[in-house]
């Protein structure tokens, strides 16, 4: 059996060396593999090196001495290069990492089931005993930015098992105190990472290394991973560019306003020359100061800078429109603030997305996640900038009038849910559209949390991040977080119900049935169309009963139906049996109404509605998924056995059934209440997996399941024919999904420009 090298970086850990080595030897004594312990010391000033040297004579212990100030990551790398075995364990010397877990970390790695194993505090079975609540909160918050680069729950653990060549090839200049984060963030798309639960104890002896310097190194490590340098040309470069751009912008803006040019045009005419001047100065200065890295990228720098400035202009148009609606005019102070904020916004975009080209350590799925979160953040700011400056749609006007005309002593419960939601922000922003729409913006964030959790449970966190981008960029869901319409509230209810039902069906969280029933019952008081969720539940129950997979003792689904009826019963009693589908007219709830309001009534056919609500790329991805499902079946990559069957049943019951009941009839009757984009919510996680990443999500490799082909006896002809069909299906699948993936990011860029330019022109 191959041996193991245990790499332990140290800095003033003399009191911990003896108990640590004793526990390691005790933990590994029952196993027959050879192991060595390599201490990589970072210039300790106590007796650490002397204690280690005493152990060298009685055990397989070695000491690697490093220069002062090199840091923890450099110490781990030097220890890995000095190791003589192929399998490595990296752990801290302060006894916070339990040596007893080392065999559990090695088993997935040695068996070939994983390329890297992490001892995790935050998976089931992991813990942080004796930690105060404050430290637990700080640890969780510190983990959030690191989790952007990986799907595991504890990327900052520092207790890892990995092969020697993967760790030894890392460059020496890695900054930071967690080498595991570097490995995870720079890993290939197909790297297999496994987490093992550990009890992460606090140190008993010695002084904690957590300091301001360590936190600074962690921030630097994150910045290096994405290639960010806040002052790439130094302050001497930044100040003249800042002064030139802000002064030029403010002076031109003030002059145009003075000569009677409308504010919407004045700020555009002032921003464009100032941005062009700043872009030329900035790129030329960067090219002169950093010519080796800029060489060959100068054209991309100019193109990227122009795109960032254009997106900044779109944001500024919304802020200007909102300011005009609030104050009626723009003062000199406002003009200066616009110039200052515009410079800061454009500069941040250039530093994060343009100047970091060819400097990032991340690639593949991590890089796509980084760009995707940038798009999501921009679209959130875009909606926030425009919600106070956009004119009301007809449906919004109805709800706005309900709020403004309601008497002070009238009960708020009489208001429809969208109007009640809009009324929540009105006391803080009286007579402002900002307050009217702010509640919808916050509601969209809650919806985003449910849809993220759904995709994480269905696939993994990387697909969940892709779904967040998809959810942000698809027109229907973008509008659901902008306009005060019935769909805004219904989207939250729909996504929350989907998440709870999936947990109940697939993950076995039975109490989720009751919560889902309560949510659906409350949603039925808002809109009777939510009853299709009941149809999906009935399809699931009927299928399970006929297949004998639902035991009579499993009462939670029926309790969920009872909870839904009890929640909905008061609405039936109070309204005399009339369901909540009438506000002013029946058509105010139909999908095409607010779409036609935005398009000026030019929607000629309901057949165009799914394309408009979903974009052609997303619609094509849904059609391709259905085609693959009907032709070859679906085998989910990370699901097996009964859970995979439940996953398929969930998609059929909560996308297929609503699709047939709603979307298909809506294509043939324009004013029907069914043709709208919400029914695609259950399929969105699969679409995100199908388009954004490898083709192994949401499609089947039936060749890995020979039993499904129909092997029988010695008859080789059916087997050969079956394999030919499988090969043909696999080739078709890869070809079609590859085309969709190539369309993914162009679609994102196109929708960014459509949203920005469209909102900009509406308020201009």
XYZ file of C-alpha atoms in Angstrom:
764
model
C 0.000 0.000 0.000
C 1.199 3.525 -0.760
C 2.383 5.687 2.092
C 1.049 8.932 3.526
C 2.832 12.190 4.317
C 1.210 14.417 6.944
C 2.104 18.081 6.360
C 1.817 20.282 9.464
C 2.744 23.980 9.193
C 3.908 25.453 12.503
C 4.617 28.840 14.016
C 5.281 28.946 17.754
C 3.443 25.690 18.551
C 5.922 24.113 21.023
C 3.244 23.156 23.562
C 1.114 21.348 20.970
C 3.749 19.183 19.256
C 3.929 16.330 21.799
C 0.170 15.736 22.251
C -0.385 16.109 18.497
C 2.208 13.482 17.560
C 0.967 11.103 20.235
C -2.596 11.334 18.937
C -1.469 10.868 15.306
C 0.476 7.704 16.141
C -2.406 6.345 18.197
C -4.895 7.020 15.389
C -2.752 5.389 12.673
C -1.390 2.463 14.695
C -4.120 -0.016 13.568
C -3.343 0.624 9.883
C -0.567 -1.007 7.885
C 0.400 1.860 5.554
C 3.662 3.740 6.038
C 3.427 7.369 7.040
C 5.705 10.280 7.785
C 5.066 13.583 9.523
C 6.593 16.665 7.902
C 6.627 19.827 10.008
C 7.067 22.958 7.886
C 8.059 25.676 10.318
C 7.771 29.377 9.600
C 10.630 30.755 11.744
C 9.218 29.973 15.192
C 10.848 31.872 18.046
C 9.850 29.473 20.838
C 11.019 25.866 21.291
C 8.956 24.461 18.375
C 11.923 23.380 16.240
C 13.766 21.896 19.200
C 10.761 19.772 20.213
C 10.375 18.507 16.633
C 14.071 17.629 16.425
C 13.720 15.476 19.559
C 11.014 13.441 17.796
C 13.161 12.897 14.691
C 15.212 10.284 16.538
C 12.245 8.131 17.613
C 9.651 8.454 14.820
C 9.290 9.184 11.110
C 9.283 12.940 11.695
C 11.052 15.561 9.587
C 11.482 19.325 9.840
C 11.449 21.770 6.926
C 12.612 25.252 7.845
C 11.179 28.287 6.063
C 12.116 31.949 6.007
C 10.293 34.385 8.236
C 7.269 36.105 6.742
C 6.624 33.568 3.962
C 3.183 32.719 5.305
C 1.173 29.593 5.967
C 0.462 28.740 2.313
C 4.154 28.846 1.408
C 4.953 26.615 4.403
C 2.414 24.004 3.247
C 3.768 24.067 -0.320
C 7.380 23.654 0.801
C 6.341 20.768 3.043
C 4.494 19.107 0.163
C 7.531 19.368 -2.084
C 9.680 17.775 0.605
C 7.220 14.904 1.193
C 8.179 11.461 -0.109
C 4.749 9.786 -0.288
C 2.014 10.212 -2.903
C -0.901 10.834 -0.509
C -0.816 13.973 1.625
C -2.713 15.108 4.699
C -2.580 18.828 5.562
C -3.612 19.797 9.086
C -3.018 22.481 11.693
C -0.735 22.000 14.691
C -3.043 23.574 17.266
C -5.101 20.361 17.824
C -8.199 21.925 16.301
C -8.076 19.248 13.580
C -8.690 15.844 15.203
C -5.987 13.327 14.119
C -8.485 10.512 14.700
C -10.264 11.520 11.456
C -7.154 11.025 9.275
C -8.134 7.446 8.223
C -11.585 8.714 7.238
C -10.012 11.418 5.077
C -7.680 8.961 3.372
C -10.236 6.271 2.527
C -12.098 8.116 -0.319
C -8.775 9.324 -1.720
C -7.018 5.943 -1.654
C -10.050 4.118 -3.033
C -10.214 6.477 -6.017
C -13.669 7.826 -5.141
C -12.388 11.390 -4.680
C -9.563 13.626 -5.861
C -9.624 15.697 -2.702
C -11.160 15.177 0.746
C -11.956 17.959 3.212
C -12.601 17.674 6.930
C -15.727 19.791 7.288
C -17.292 21.533 10.245
C -20.529 22.284 8.435
C -21.734 18.983 6.976
C -24.024 16.696 8.922
C -22.044 15.244 11.821
C -19.548 18.119 11.899
C -19.421 20.562 14.795
C -17.522 23.383 16.461
C -17.675 22.550 20.186
C -16.842 25.237 22.715
C -17.107 28.010 20.139
C -19.028 31.086 21.307
C -21.931 32.268 19.179
C -20.000 35.327 17.973
C -17.183 33.203 16.586
C -19.614 30.859 14.857
C -21.300 33.800 13.133
C -17.966 35.305 12.076
C -16.799 31.948 10.717
C -19.961 31.489 8.673
C -19.730 35.010 7.238
C -16.051 34.542 6.384
C -16.911 31.324 4.541
C -19.523 32.950 2.265
C -17.174 34.608 -0.281
C -15.004 31.479 -0.404
C -18.029 29.300 -1.161
C -18.514 31.223 -4.395
C -15.588 29.227 -5.812
C -16.651 25.746 -4.741
C -19.715 23.660 -3.989
C -18.452 22.328 -0.647
C -19.692 23.740 2.647
C -16.389 24.331 4.434
C -13.698 25.572 2.014
C -11.765 27.225 4.870
C -11.362 24.100 6.977
C -7.645 23.626 6.199
C -7.866 19.906 7.048
C -7.486 18.194 3.675
C -6.296 15.001 1.980
C -4.946 15.270 -1.549
C -2.388 13.721 -3.874
C 1.108 15.180 -3.733
C 1.332 16.355 -7.357
C -1.834 18.463 -7.029
C -0.444 20.405 -4.067
C 3.220 20.580 -5.068
C 2.483 22.281 -8.407
C 0.933 25.374 -6.756
C 3.029 28.498 -7.137
C 4.961 29.856 -4.186
C 3.378 33.309 -4.274
C -0.003 32.087 -3.047
C -1.299 34.559 -0.491
C -3.592 33.541 2.329
C -3.833 31.179 5.259
C -5.951 28.421 3.684
C -4.217 26.380 1.016
C -7.359 24.265 0.615
C -9.221 27.275 -0.785
C -6.532 27.710 -3.457
C -6.866 24.059 -4.453
C -10.657 24.209 -4.605
C -10.850 27.520 -6.454
C -8.329 26.561 -9.131
C -9.525 22.958 -9.562
C -10.731 21.579 -12.859
C -14.430 21.197 -13.583
C -14.335 17.438 -13.106
C -12.431 17.352 -9.811
C -14.212 15.205 -7.228
C -14.300 16.692 -3.729
C -15.655 14.810 -0.726
C -16.382 16.190 2.750
C -15.925 14.238 5.980
C -17.475 15.580 9.206
C -15.091 16.662 11.970
C -15.375 18.212 15.413
C -13.324 21.398 15.085
C -12.097 22.202 18.601
C -10.599 25.437 19.823
C -6.875 25.454 20.648
C -5.915 24.624 24.253
C -2.320 25.853 24.323
C -0.495 28.623 22.566
C -1.707 31.872 21.073
C -4.226 32.086 18.251
C -2.816 33.124 14.862
C -6.050 34.861 13.860
C -5.173 38.537 13.569
C -5.770 41.550 11.388
C -2.858 40.447 9.221
C -4.382 37.004 8.695
C -7.742 38.535 7.727
C -5.930 40.875 5.330
C -4.121 37.916 3.779
C -7.448 36.124 3.331
C -8.909 39.135 1.506
C -5.761 39.336 -0.638
C -6.109 35.650 -1.449
C -9.680 36.157 -2.639
C -8.561 39.159 -4.717
C -5.714 37.178 -6.273
C -8.051 34.341 -7.194
C -10.175 36.705 -9.306
C -7.284 38.907 -10.449
C -8.325 42.099 -8.655
C -5.882 44.922 -7.962
C -7.613 47.998 -6.520
C -4.852 50.418 -7.578
C -3.189 48.792 -10.582
C -1.473 52.026 -11.609
C -1.006 53.457 -8.130
C -2.668 56.482 -6.547
C -0.591 58.820 -8.717
C -2.354 57.314 -11.726
C -5.831 57.235 -10.171
C -6.061 60.802 -8.891
C -5.546 62.675 -12.203
C -7.895 60.299 -14.037
C -10.514 60.739 -11.295
C -10.162 64.524 -11.325
C -10.329 64.754 -15.116
C -13.383 62.529 -15.491
C -15.475 63.930 -12.619
C -14.736 67.571 -13.429
C -15.437 67.071 -17.150
C -18.678 65.218 -16.474
C -19.976 67.689 -13.864
C -19.035 70.764 -15.896
C -20.681 69.525 -19.094
C -23.780 68.320 -17.222
C -24.200 71.711 -15.537
C -23.669 73.570 -18.806
C -26.227 71.492 -20.696
C -28.815 71.990 -17.937
C -28.095 75.738 -17.985
C -28.858 75.920 -21.710
C -32.202 74.190 -21.272
C -31.385 70.668 -22.415
C -33.555 68.051 -20.717
C -31.848 66.285 -17.822
C -32.198 62.854 -19.448
C -30.272 63.996 -22.510
C -27.917 66.306 -20.598
C -26.478 63.565 -18.382
C -25.924 61.288 -21.415
C -24.169 64.042 -23.391
C -21.915 64.819 -20.435
C -21.145 61.239 -19.418
C -20.118 59.890 -22.822
C -17.176 62.249 -23.520
C -16.030 62.061 -19.891
C -16.128 58.250 -19.983
C -14.269 58.176 -23.310
C -11.577 60.486 -21.938
C -11.226 58.473 -18.742
C -11.127 55.182 -20.639
C -8.327 56.340 -22.926
C -6.292 57.770 -20.050
C -6.819 54.698 -17.899
C -6.014 52.055 -20.495
C -2.957 53.938 -21.796
C -1.624 54.387 -18.263
C -2.175 50.719 -17.427
C -0.479 49.697 -20.657
C 2.541 51.836 -19.828
C 2.824 50.643 -16.217
C 2.156 46.962 -16.862
C 3.102 46.430 -20.478
C 3.933 42.730 -20.230
C 0.459 41.763 -19.004
C -1.420 44.242 -21.192
C 0.431 43.272 -24.364
C -2.027 41.558 -26.694
C -5.023 42.577 -24.555
C -5.177 46.283 -25.356
C -8.124 45.958 -27.731
C -10.024 43.816 -25.210
C -9.308 46.426 -22.543
C -10.860 49.145 -24.693
C -13.898 47.005 -25.565
C -14.419 45.964 -21.939
C -14.056 49.537 -20.691
C -16.616 50.746 -23.260
C -19.122 48.053 -22.182
C -18.685 48.856 -18.491
C -19.181 52.582 -19.164
C -22.335 51.852 -21.187
C -23.802 49.743 -18.373
C -22.897 52.503 -15.910
C -24.769 54.991 -18.090
C -27.872 52.804 -17.975
C -27.695 52.725 -14.174
C -27.217 56.477 -13.994
C -30.268 57.122 -16.149
C -32.436 55.376 -13.578
C -30.930 57.339 -10.678
C -31.406 60.636 -12.563
C -35.032 59.789 -13.385
C -35.769 58.871 -9.754
C -34.090 62.070 -8.488
C -36.142 64.179 -10.892
C -39.371 62.523 -9.773
C -38.507 63.187 -6.116
C -37.083 66.721 -6.300
C -38.401 68.065 -9.595
C -34.997 69.549 -10.493
C -31.285 68.775 -10.264
C -29.067 70.982 -8.132
C -25.324 71.482 -8.570
C -24.686 69.142 -5.648
C -26.726 66.408 -7.302
C -24.772 66.866 -10.532
C -21.461 66.446 -8.679
C -22.741 63.364 -6.841
C -23.812 61.816 -10.142
C -20.324 62.396 -11.547
C -18.653 60.953 -8.440
C -20.876 57.861 -8.228
C -20.575 57.258 -11.964
C -16.786 57.284 -11.749
C -16.777 54.912 -8.777
C -19.211 52.543 -10.508
C -17.322 52.478 -13.798
C -13.957 52.157 -12.034
C -15.209 49.219 -9.935
C -16.541 47.467 -13.038
C -13.262 47.960 -14.906
C -11.166 46.703 -11.976
C -13.348 43.650 -11.336
C -14.169 42.593 -14.884
C -11.714 44.197 -17.328
C -8.332 44.734 -15.708
C -8.477 41.244 -14.178
C -8.256 39.582 -17.611
C -5.492 36.952 -17.760
C -4.748 37.522 -14.068
C -7.380 35.250 -12.555
C -6.452 31.925 -11.032
C -9.996 30.617 -11.300
C -11.313 29.029 -14.480
C -14.103 26.806 -15.733
C -17.187 26.623 -13.552
C -15.703 28.926 -10.910
C -15.094 31.628 -13.510
C -18.606 31.261 -14.905
C -19.997 31.569 -11.393
C -17.941 34.727 -10.830
C -19.228 36.357 -14.012
C -22.762 35.163 -13.348
C -22.886 36.688 -9.876
C -21.600 39.949 -11.363
C -24.511 39.974 -13.821
C -27.001 39.171 -11.049
C -25.648 41.984 -8.873
C -25.838 44.464 -11.763
C -29.438 43.537 -12.576
C -30.391 43.975 -8.919
C -28.875 47.473 -8.973
C -30.549 48.214 -12.314
C -34.003 47.459 -10.953
C -33.304 49.367 -7.774
C -32.197 52.393 -9.815
C -35.317 52.440 -11.991
C -38.150 51.414 -9.671
C -38.682 55.019 -8.607
C -38.416 56.545 -12.076
C -40.516 54.262 -14.304
C -44.116 55.129 -15.050
C -46.800 52.828 -13.656
C -48.214 50.040 -15.795
C -52.038 49.799 -16.033
C -52.181 46.959 -13.527
C -49.869 48.865 -11.165
C -52.061 51.940 -11.435
C -55.001 49.942 -10.148
C -53.102 48.774 -7.063
C -51.613 52.246 -6.529
C -55.085 53.799 -6.560
C -56.296 51.237 -4.041
C -53.518 52.282 -1.665
C -53.944 56.029 -2.100
C -57.761 55.940 -1.906
C -58.166 53.562 1.015
C -59.488 55.192 4.196
C -57.297 55.356 7.280
C -59.714 53.274 9.324
C -60.195 50.642 6.622
C -58.717 47.242 7.427
C -55.574 46.494 5.415
C -56.750 42.913 4.919
C -59.228 44.165 2.304
C -56.371 45.095 -0.026
C -55.233 42.542 -2.642
C -51.846 41.004 -1.915
C -49.914 43.060 -4.522
C -51.435 46.290 -3.230
C -50.722 45.282 0.355
C -47.124 44.557 -0.623
C -46.813 47.953 -2.273
C -48.313 49.628 0.779
C -45.561 48.312 3.045
C -42.974 50.758 1.686
C -45.275 53.738 1.258
C -45.053 55.046 4.864
C -41.277 55.342 4.549
C -41.425 56.806 1.028
C -44.783 58.622 0.868
C -46.050 59.511 -2.602
C -43.007 57.885 -4.229
C -42.968 55.048 -6.713
C -39.726 53.965 -5.038
C -41.666 53.022 -1.909
C -44.469 51.459 -3.931
C -42.137 49.077 -5.773
C -39.498 48.518 -3.097
C -41.495 45.712 -1.478
C -41.550 43.785 -4.765
C -37.770 44.139 -5.065
C -37.321 42.684 -1.578
C -39.860 39.964 -2.340
C -37.788 38.968 -5.374
C -34.760 38.447 -3.128
C -36.784 36.028 -1.010
C -37.893 34.203 -4.149
C -34.258 33.977 -5.233
C -33.445 32.220 -1.957
C -36.109 29.545 -2.545
C -35.095 28.917 -6.168
C -31.422 28.707 -5.154
C -32.253 26.158 -2.453
C -34.329 24.135 -4.918
C -31.470 23.905 -7.439
C -28.956 23.101 -4.697
C -31.072 20.177 -3.521
C -31.785 18.986 -7.064
C -28.169 19.195 -8.272
C -25.443 21.120 -6.446
C -24.384 24.657 -5.520
C -22.720 25.320 -8.869
C -25.981 24.631 -10.703
C -27.760 26.731 -8.067
C -25.522 29.695 -8.935
C -26.299 29.139 -12.623
C -30.010 29.118 -11.817
C -29.678 32.415 -9.955
C -28.275 33.904 -13.162
C -31.009 32.284 -15.256
C -33.679 33.465 -12.842
C -32.286 37.007 -13.035
C -31.974 37.168 -16.807
C -35.251 35.544 -17.962
C -37.752 38.355 -18.777
C -40.661 36.921 -16.794
C -38.715 36.547 -13.558
C -36.902 39.854 -14.126
C -40.257 41.638 -14.369
C -41.562 39.749 -11.323
C -39.006 41.639 -9.222
C -39.726 45.028 -10.792
C -43.449 45.643 -11.329
C -46.192 45.409 -8.702
C -48.322 42.768 -10.404
C -50.110 39.661 -9.298
C -47.282 37.529 -10.701
C -44.787 39.205 -8.345
C -46.447 37.665 -5.281
C -47.446 34.482 -7.086
C -43.822 33.830 -8.100
C -42.722 33.736 -4.467
C -45.548 31.356 -3.528
C -44.864 29.124 -6.518
C -41.111 28.845 -5.886
C -41.569 28.315 -2.142
C -44.093 25.546 -2.798
C -41.783 23.911 -5.362
C -38.901 23.895 -2.893
C -40.973 22.422 -0.069
C -42.603 19.792 -2.283
C -39.240 18.721 -3.677
C -37.892 18.310 -0.163
C -40.957 16.267 0.736
C -40.863 14.027 -2.352
C -37.152 13.540 -3.012
C -35.235 14.233 0.183
C -37.875 12.717 2.470
C -38.587 15.765 4.653
C -42.148 14.721 5.414
C -43.109 17.788 7.437
C -42.506 19.850 4.300
C -45.835 18.521 2.991
C -47.705 20.450 5.675
C -45.796 23.679 5.073
C -46.362 23.351 1.332
C -50.084 22.842 1.924
C -50.296 26.011 4.020
C -48.445 28.044 1.378
C -50.566 26.720 -1.494
C -53.750 27.365 0.479
C -52.690 30.940 1.147
C -51.773 31.339 -2.527
C -55.197 30.144 -3.646
C -56.708 33.146 -1.882
C -54.594 35.284 -4.200
C -55.083 33.408 -7.466
C -57.040 30.281 -8.324
C -54.458 29.337 -10.957
C -52.267 28.015 -8.164
C -54.636 25.043 -8.057
C -52.440 23.352 -10.680
C -50.068 22.606 -7.809
C -52.849 20.494 -6.320
C -53.115 18.664 -9.636
C -49.386 17.940 -9.474
C -49.683 16.602 -5.927
C -52.580 14.349 -6.960
C -50.568 13.014 -9.900
C -47.705 12.200 -7.537
C -50.012 10.490 -5.029
C -51.829 8.465 -7.697
C -48.582 7.308 -9.276
C -47.080 6.373 -5.913
C -50.180 4.457 -4.804
C -50.462 2.524 -8.069
C -46.771 1.576 -7.902
C -47.050 0.608 -4.251
C -44.427 3.141 -3.222
C -46.654 5.110 -0.871
C -47.436 3.285 2.369
C -50.743 3.871 4.083
C -48.820 4.892 7.184
C -47.331 7.839 5.248
C -49.949 10.408 6.207
C -48.001 13.635 5.638
C -49.163 14.181 1.997
C -52.786 13.905 3.108
C -52.109 16.185 6.061
C -50.642 18.651 3.566
C -53.865 18.567 1.532
C -55.879 19.067 4.724
C -53.697 22.016 5.735
C -54.239 23.553 2.305
C -58.031 23.208 2.579
C -58.093 24.659 6.089
C -55.938 27.591 4.990
C -58.147 28.258 1.976
C -61.472 27.710 3.791
C -61.732 31.214 5.352
C -61.496 32.817 1.901
C -64.370 30.659 0.651
C -66.523 31.514 3.674
C -65.767 35.261 3.673
C -66.176 35.703 -0.084
C -69.222 33.497 -0.358
C -67.587 30.900 -2.513
C -66.077 33.409 -4.983
C -62.402 32.737 -5.553
C -59.844 35.536 -5.622
C -59.567 36.081 -9.366
C -61.311 39.415 -9.811
C -59.634 42.772 -9.211
C -61.155 45.040 -11.802
C -61.432 42.723 -14.801
C -60.589 39.119 -15.392
C -57.900 40.056 -17.901
C -55.828 42.037 -15.405
C -54.334 38.762 -14.198
C -53.515 37.270 -17.578
C -49.916 37.082 -18.660
C -50.189 39.134 -21.873
C -51.625 42.223 -20.153
C -48.456 43.561 -18.553
C -46.346 42.264 -21.445
C -48.475 44.205 -23.921
C -48.238 47.246 -21.646
C -44.455 47.151 -21.977
C -44.575 46.430 -25.720
C -47.181 49.084 -26.468
C -49.882 46.579 -27.413
C -47.992 45.159 -30.393
C -48.129 41.514 -29.284
C -49.906 39.986 -32.258
C -50.010 36.328 -31.240
C -49.995 34.350 -28.031
C -47.486 32.016 -29.712
C -44.891 34.751 -29.223
C -45.547 34.984 -25.494
C -43.333 32.057 -24.328
C -40.487 33.414 -26.469
C -40.839 36.872 -24.940
C -41.183 35.589 -21.394
C -38.323 33.072 -21.564
C -35.954 34.181 -24.404
C -35.460 31.829 -27.379
C -32.432 30.147 -25.781
C -34.215 29.160 -22.563
C -37.295 28.033 -24.481
C -35.114 25.916 -26.784
C -33.371 24.390 -23.746
C -36.745 23.378 -22.315
C -37.794 21.819 -25.623
C -34.471 19.960 -25.891
C -34.853 18.619 -22.368
C -38.348 17.328 -23.201
C -37.022 15.753 -26.410
C -34.180 13.997 -24.597
C -36.571 12.859 -21.898
C -39.015 11.316 -24.375
C -36.312 9.770 -26.541
C -33.825 8.394 -24.082
C -35.117 8.923 -20.572
C -33.349 10.857 -17.868
C -30.659 9.670 -15.482
C -29.661 12.362 -13.036
C -25.902 12.362 -12.571
C -25.859 12.621 -8.784
C -29.013 10.653 -8.035
C -29.441 6.908 -8.007
C -32.192 4.408 -7.475
C -35.428 5.480 -5.850
C -34.315 9.087 -5.390
C -33.720 9.431 -9.152
C -37.228 8.068 -9.779
C -38.701 10.615 -7.381
C -36.716 13.364 -9.093
C -38.225 12.434 -12.463
C -41.689 12.225 -10.949
C -41.271 15.700 -9.460
C -40.450 17.154 -12.890
C -43.426 15.418 -14.488
C -45.903 16.405 -11.770
C -44.807 19.995 -11.194
C -43.720 21.020 -14.655
C -45.430 18.607 -17.041
C -48.877 18.860 -15.457
C -48.916 22.709 -15.187
C -47.497 22.906 -18.720
C -50.333 20.839 -20.155
C -53.027 22.544 -18.078
C -51.834 26.105 -18.553
C -49.350 26.808 -21.268
C -50.778 24.651 -24.055
C -54.335 26.096 -23.863
C -52.838 29.581 -23.557
C -51.204 29.229 -26.954
C -54.571 28.905 -28.656
C -56.616 31.513 -26.779
C -54.955 34.861 -26.279
C -56.926 36.112 -23.269
C -56.933 32.874 -21.309
C -55.490 33.089 -17.802
C -52.915 30.379 -18.430
C -50.262 31.524 -20.908
C -47.558 32.878 -18.638
C -44.002 31.986 -17.642
C -44.442 30.802 -14.079
C -45.133 27.178 -15.075
C -41.472 26.898 -16.132
C -40.274 27.388 -12.556
C -40.070 23.655 -11.844
C -37.950 23.043 -14.958
C -35.598 26.012 -14.501
C -32.993 24.090 -12.408
C -32.726 21.406 -15.090
C -32.486 24.037 -17.841
C -29.701 25.774 -15.924
C -27.811 22.498 -15.565
C -28.377 21.584 -19.197
C -27.155 24.894 -20.631
C -24.541 26.246 -18.294
C -22.361 23.249 -17.576
C -21.402 19.842 -18.906
C -23.842 17.706 -20.824
C -23.995 15.104 -18.036
C -26.721 17.022 -16.207
C -30.297 16.299 -17.103
C -29.403 13.796 -19.867
C -28.779 10.101 -19.802
C -25.767 7.938 -20.490
C -27.733 4.718 -20.854
C -24.602 2.833 -21.821
C -23.677 2.955 -18.137
C -26.824 0.947 -17.395
C -26.622 -2.152 -19.616
C -29.592 -3.655 -17.874
C -31.832 -1.012 -19.378
C -30.868 -2.071 -22.918
C -32.409 -5.505 -22.615
C -29.516 -8.009 -22.447
C -30.691 -11.588 -22.874
C -28.751 -14.823 -23.060
C -26.245 -15.085 -25.869
C -28.209 -13.018 -28.372
C -25.649 -10.407 -29.414
C -27.647 -8.759 -32.219
C -30.119 -6.872 -29.974
C -27.219 -5.789 -27.784
C -25.292 -4.471 -30.789
C -28.357 -2.680 -32.130
C -29.036 -1.203 -28.677
C -25.486 0.075 -28.361
C -25.699 1.689 -31.795
C -28.891 3.454 -30.742
C -27.258 4.584 -27.488
C -24.217 5.904 -29.331
C -26.464 7.771 -31.755
C -28.485 9.259 -28.905
C -25.353 10.292 -27.026
C -23.900 11.995 -30.108
C -27.160 13.845 -30.756
C -27.389 14.877 -27.121
C -23.850 16.225 -26.999
C -24.266 18.095 -30.269
C -27.510 19.774 -29.267
C -26.473 20.610 -25.705
C -23.139 21.980 -26.953
C -25.018 24.391 -29.211
C -27.201 25.491 -26.312
C -24.207 26.068 -24.069
C -22.583 28.211 -26.748
C -25.776 30.304 -26.890
C -25.906 30.771 -23.122
C -23.517 33.656 -22.537
C -24.403 35.565 -25.738
C -28.010 35.434 -24.519
C -26.971 36.819 -21.120
C -25.062 39.690 -22.751
C -27.941 40.408 -25.119
C -30.492 40.547 -22.292
C -28.226 42.844 -20.274
C -28.189 45.312 -23.147
C -31.941 44.927 -23.752
C -32.820 45.610 -20.120
C -30.384 48.486 -19.732
C -31.144 50.159 -23.062
C -34.891 49.532 -22.764
C -35.216 51.067 -19.303
C -32.874 53.888 -20.321
C -35.052 54.801 -23.324
C -38.251 54.597 -21.271
C -37.095 57.293 -18.846
C -35.035 59.366 -21.293
